[in-house]
Every structure is written in C-alpha cells, then in structure tokens.
Short mmCIF file of C-alpha atoms in Angstrom, two decimals:
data_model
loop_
_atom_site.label_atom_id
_atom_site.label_comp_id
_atom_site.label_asym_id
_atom_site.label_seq_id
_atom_site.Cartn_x
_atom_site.Cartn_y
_atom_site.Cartn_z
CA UNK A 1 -91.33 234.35 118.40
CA UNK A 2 -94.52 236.34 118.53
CA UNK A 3 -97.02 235.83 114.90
CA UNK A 4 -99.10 238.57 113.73
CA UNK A 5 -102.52 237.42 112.16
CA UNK A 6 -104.65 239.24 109.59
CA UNK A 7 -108.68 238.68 110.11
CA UNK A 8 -110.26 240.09 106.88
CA UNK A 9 -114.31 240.31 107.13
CA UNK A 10 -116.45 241.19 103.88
CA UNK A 11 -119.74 241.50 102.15
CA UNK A 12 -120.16 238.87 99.23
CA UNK A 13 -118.89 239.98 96.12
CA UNK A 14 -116.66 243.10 97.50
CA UNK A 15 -113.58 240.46 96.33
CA UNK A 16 -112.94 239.97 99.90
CA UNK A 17 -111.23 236.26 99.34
CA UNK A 18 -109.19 237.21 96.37
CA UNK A 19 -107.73 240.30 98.05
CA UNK A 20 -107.02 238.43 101.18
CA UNK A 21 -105.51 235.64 98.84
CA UNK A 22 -103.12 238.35 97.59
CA UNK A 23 -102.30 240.07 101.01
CA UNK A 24 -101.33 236.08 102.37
CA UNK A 25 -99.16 235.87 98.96
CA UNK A 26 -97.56 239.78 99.01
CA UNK A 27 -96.63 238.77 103.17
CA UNK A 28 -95.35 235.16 102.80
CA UNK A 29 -98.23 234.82 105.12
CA UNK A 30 -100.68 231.37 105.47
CA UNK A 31 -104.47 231.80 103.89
CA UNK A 32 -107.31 230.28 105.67
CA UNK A 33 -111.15 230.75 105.09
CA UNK A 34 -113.75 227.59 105.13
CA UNK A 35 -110.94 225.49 105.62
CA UNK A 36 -110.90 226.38 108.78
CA UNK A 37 -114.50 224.32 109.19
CA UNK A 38 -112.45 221.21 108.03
CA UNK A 39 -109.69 221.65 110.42
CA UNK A 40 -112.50 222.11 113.25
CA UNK A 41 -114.11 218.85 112.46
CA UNK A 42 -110.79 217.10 112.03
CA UNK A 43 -110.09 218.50 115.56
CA UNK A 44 -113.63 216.75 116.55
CA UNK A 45 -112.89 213.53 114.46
CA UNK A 46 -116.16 213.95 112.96
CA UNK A 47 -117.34 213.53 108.91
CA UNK A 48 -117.63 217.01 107.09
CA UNK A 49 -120.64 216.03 105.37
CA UNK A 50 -122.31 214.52 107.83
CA UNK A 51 -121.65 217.39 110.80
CA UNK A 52 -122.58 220.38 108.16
CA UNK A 53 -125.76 218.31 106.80
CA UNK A 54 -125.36 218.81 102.97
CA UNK A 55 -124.43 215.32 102.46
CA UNK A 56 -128.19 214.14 100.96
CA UNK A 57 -128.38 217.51 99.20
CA UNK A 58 -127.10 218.86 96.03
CA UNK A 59 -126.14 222.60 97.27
CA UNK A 60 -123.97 224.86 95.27
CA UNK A 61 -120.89 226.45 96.17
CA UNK A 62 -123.33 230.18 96.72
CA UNK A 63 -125.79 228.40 98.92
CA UNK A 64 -122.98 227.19 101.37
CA UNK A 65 -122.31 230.86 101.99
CA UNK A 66 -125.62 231.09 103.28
CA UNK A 67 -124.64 228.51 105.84
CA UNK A 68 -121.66 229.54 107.81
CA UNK A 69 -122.08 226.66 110.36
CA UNK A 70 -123.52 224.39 107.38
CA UNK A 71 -127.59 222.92 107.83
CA UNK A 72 -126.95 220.41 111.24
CA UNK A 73 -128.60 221.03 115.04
CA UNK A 74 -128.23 223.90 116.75
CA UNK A 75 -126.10 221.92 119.41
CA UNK A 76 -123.58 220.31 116.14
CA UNK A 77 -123.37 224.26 114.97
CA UNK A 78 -122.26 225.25 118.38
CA UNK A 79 -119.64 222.39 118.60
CA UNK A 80 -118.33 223.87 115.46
CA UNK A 81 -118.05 226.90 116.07
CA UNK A 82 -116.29 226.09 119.29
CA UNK A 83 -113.90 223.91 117.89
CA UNK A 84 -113.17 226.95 114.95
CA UNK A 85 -112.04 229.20 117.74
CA UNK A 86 -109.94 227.11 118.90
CA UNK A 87 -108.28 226.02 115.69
CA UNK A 88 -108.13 230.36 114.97
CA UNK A 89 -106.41 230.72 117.92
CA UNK A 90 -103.87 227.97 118.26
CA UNK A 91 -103.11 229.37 114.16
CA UNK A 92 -102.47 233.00 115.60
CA UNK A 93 -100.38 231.29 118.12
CA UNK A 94 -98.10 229.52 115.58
CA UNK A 95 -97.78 230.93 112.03
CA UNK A 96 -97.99 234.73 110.39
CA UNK A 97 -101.39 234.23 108.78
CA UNK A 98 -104.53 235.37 106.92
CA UNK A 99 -108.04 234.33 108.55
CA UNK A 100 -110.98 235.17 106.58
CA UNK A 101 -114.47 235.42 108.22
CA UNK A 102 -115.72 233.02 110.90
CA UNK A 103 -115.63 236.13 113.25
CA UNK A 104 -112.30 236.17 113.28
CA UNK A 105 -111.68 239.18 114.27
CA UNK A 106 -113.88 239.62 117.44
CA UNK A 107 -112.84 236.02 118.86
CA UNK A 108 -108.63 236.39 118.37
CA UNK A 109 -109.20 240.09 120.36
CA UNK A 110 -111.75 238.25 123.04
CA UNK A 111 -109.01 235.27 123.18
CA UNK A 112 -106.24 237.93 124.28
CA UNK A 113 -104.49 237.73 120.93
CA UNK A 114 -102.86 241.44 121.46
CA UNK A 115 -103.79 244.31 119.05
CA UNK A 116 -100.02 245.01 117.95
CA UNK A 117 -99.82 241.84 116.26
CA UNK A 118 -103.72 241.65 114.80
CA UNK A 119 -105.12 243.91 112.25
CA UNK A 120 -108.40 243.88 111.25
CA UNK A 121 -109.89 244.81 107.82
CA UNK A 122 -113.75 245.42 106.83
CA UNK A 123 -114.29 245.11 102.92
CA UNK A 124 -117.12 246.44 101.52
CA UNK A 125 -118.59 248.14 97.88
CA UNK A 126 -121.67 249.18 96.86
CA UNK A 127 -124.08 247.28 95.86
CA UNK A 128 -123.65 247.96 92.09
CA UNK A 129 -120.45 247.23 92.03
CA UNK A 130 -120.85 243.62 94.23
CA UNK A 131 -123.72 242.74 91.60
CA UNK A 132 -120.99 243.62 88.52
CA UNK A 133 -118.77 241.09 90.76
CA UNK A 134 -121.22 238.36 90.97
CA UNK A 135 -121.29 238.50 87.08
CA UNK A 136 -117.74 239.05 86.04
CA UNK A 137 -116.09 237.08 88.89
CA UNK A 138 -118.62 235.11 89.78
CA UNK A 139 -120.19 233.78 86.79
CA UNK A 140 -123.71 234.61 87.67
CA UNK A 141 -125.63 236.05 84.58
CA UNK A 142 -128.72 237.08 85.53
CA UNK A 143 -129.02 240.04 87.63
CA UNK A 144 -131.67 238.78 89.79
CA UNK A 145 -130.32 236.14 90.57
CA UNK A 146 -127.32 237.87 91.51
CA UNK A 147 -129.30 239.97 93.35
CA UNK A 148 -131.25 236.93 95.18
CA UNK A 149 -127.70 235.52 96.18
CA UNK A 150 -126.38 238.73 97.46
CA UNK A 151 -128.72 240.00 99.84
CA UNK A 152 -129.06 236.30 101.11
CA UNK A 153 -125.27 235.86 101.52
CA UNK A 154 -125.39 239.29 103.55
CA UNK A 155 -128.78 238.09 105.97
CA UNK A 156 -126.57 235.12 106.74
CA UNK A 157 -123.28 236.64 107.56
CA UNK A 158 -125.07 239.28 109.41
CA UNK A 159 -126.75 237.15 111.39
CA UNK A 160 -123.62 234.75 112.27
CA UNK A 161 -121.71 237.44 113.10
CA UNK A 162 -124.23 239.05 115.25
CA UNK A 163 -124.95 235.72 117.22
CA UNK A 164 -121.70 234.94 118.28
CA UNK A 165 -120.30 238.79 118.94
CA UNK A 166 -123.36 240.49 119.66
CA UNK A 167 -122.46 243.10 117.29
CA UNK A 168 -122.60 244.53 113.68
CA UNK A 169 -121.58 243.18 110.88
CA UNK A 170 -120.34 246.14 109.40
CA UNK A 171 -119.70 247.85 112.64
CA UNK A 172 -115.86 249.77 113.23
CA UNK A 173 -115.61 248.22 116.50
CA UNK A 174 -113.62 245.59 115.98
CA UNK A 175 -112.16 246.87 113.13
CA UNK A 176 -108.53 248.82 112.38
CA UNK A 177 -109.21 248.92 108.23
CA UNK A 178 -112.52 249.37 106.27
CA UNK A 179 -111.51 249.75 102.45
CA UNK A 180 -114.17 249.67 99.34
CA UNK A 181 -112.78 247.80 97.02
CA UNK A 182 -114.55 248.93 94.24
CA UNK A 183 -112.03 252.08 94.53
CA UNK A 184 -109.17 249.89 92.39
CA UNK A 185 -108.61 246.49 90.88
CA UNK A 186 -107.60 243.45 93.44
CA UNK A 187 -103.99 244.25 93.14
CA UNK A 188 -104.18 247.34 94.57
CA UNK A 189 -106.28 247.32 97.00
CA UNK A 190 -104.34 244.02 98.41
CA UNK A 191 -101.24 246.74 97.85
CA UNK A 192 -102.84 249.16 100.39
CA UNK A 193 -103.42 246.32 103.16
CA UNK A 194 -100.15 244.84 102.88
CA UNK A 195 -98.65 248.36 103.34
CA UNK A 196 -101.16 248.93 106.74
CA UNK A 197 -99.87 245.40 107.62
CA UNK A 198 -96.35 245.95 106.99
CA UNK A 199 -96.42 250.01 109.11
CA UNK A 200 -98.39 248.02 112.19
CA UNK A 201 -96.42 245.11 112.46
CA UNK A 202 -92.90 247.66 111.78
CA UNK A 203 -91.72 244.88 109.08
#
C-alpha cells in the first residue's frame, strides 16, 4: 500500500509546527519534527545529549533552533544527518505522515520518494507578523529580543538547508505550496493544506 508524506518547511514564528500539528490531526496522519533527531540517534545507539553537545550547557528551547544538527564535530553532525535521512525515508515508506524541517523535502524527492504521493509546503509571514508570534505564541516580551532570536533562527535554517541541498531556503524548487500564514488564524490555514493534500493524493 503506497503512503503519501507531507514535508512542511518554515521561517520561525510563521506557526509552521502548529499548522503542521493540525494538518497531521485533520489527515489521521503521523507528526514528526526534532523527534526525528532522537529516532536518528536511537538508530546509531548513541546518547542524545552527548551526540548534540548541550549536555554541560544550559540552552533554551530557542537556542536549539539555532542548532539543527545540535553543537558536536562536524563528522558527529554528518552522522546525524545521515542517519535522519534514513529514518525520513524508511517513515515515507511505512506510514501517511507529516515531516517538518530537516530538509525534508529535498532528501524524500532525491531518495525517489515519487511526487504523487509527496507534497511540499513553504510557510512564511512577514516579519511583523513572525515578531507578533514570538510574543503571543511564543512568550517572548521584548521585541528585541524577539528580534535577536528571529533573524538567528533564520541564519541557521538557511544555512542547514543550503549545506545539505545546495539550494534556497525559501526557494520554489522543491516546493508544490508556499502559504503566508499571517493571511488567517492556524485553523485555517491548516484547512487550506489539508484540502491541497486531500485534491493531490485524490482522497
């Protein structure tokens, strides 16, 4: 029985989790985003803390988002990262499902997942509207802070994304949906990705 797989990539504070959270409940669909990184190490039979180096370090929740691969080597990142493909692809294999970030959507396509049962969604906002996020949804008060965590967040997932596809983060090329969610509340906009989801998959 062939799957179809959702990849959802997004800037930080667009609501990108919660609306992917909502598309995996509206489908009946499995959600996976970090968790992935666990499953990955599991596959390695390594210690989480010890392969993404925050173990010594008290690190917050924002600052992990700044390390997609966590703080080890360059060789322990790569391992990862490795590993995480793997784990993405053997999940398309099996189960209908929901995979946020971790270039999900350039390695399922490069690992001959086939386009009629992927779809691919970019979401975005502007910036105002991310930094009203990081307050309201968030809970971080002050604006430059906000600010500080926001274009940091971005560098990093720009960069990750750009060293292991060799393309743009916010580029169409990989990409069959790019929605700004600051066009409707969470609810809806999860609304108009199920409904893509539901018109290419024909369910």
């Amino acid at each position: 029985m062939p799957y179809n797989v959702i990849t959802v990539t997004r800037q930080f504070g667009s609501l990108g989790r919660k609306i992917a959270q909502k598309v995996a409940e509206n489908l009946g669909y499995n959600y996976y985003d970090r968790d992935i990184i666990e499953l990955a190490v599991r596959e390695l039979r390594g210690d989480l803390d010890q392969m993404l180096a925050f173990d010594s370090q008290k690190i917050s929740a924002f600052d992990k988002m700044m390390y997609p691969l966590g703080k080890g080597n360059a060789r322990t990142k790569q391992s990862l990262f490795e590993m995480e493909k793997s784990v993405m692809v053997d999940l398309a294999l099996k189960e209908n499902c929901v995979i946020v970030g971790r270039c999900s959507d350039y390695v399922l396509r490069k690992y001959d997942i086939p386009d009629e049962r992927m779809l691919n969604v970019f979401i975005y906002a502007p910036i105002e509207k991310r930094l009203e996020i990081c307050k309201d949804e968030l809970g971080i008060e002050s604006p430059g802070e906000a600010y500080k965590y926001l274009t940091k967040v971005d560098k990093a997932r720009e960069e990750f994304y750009k060293a292991n596809t060799k393309h743009k983060f916010n580029s169409h090329k990989f990409r069959h949906l790019m929605i700004d969610s600051s066009m409707a509340d969470a609810d809806r906009i999860a609304e108009i990705i199920t409904s893509t989801a539901k018109i290419k998959f024909g369910i």
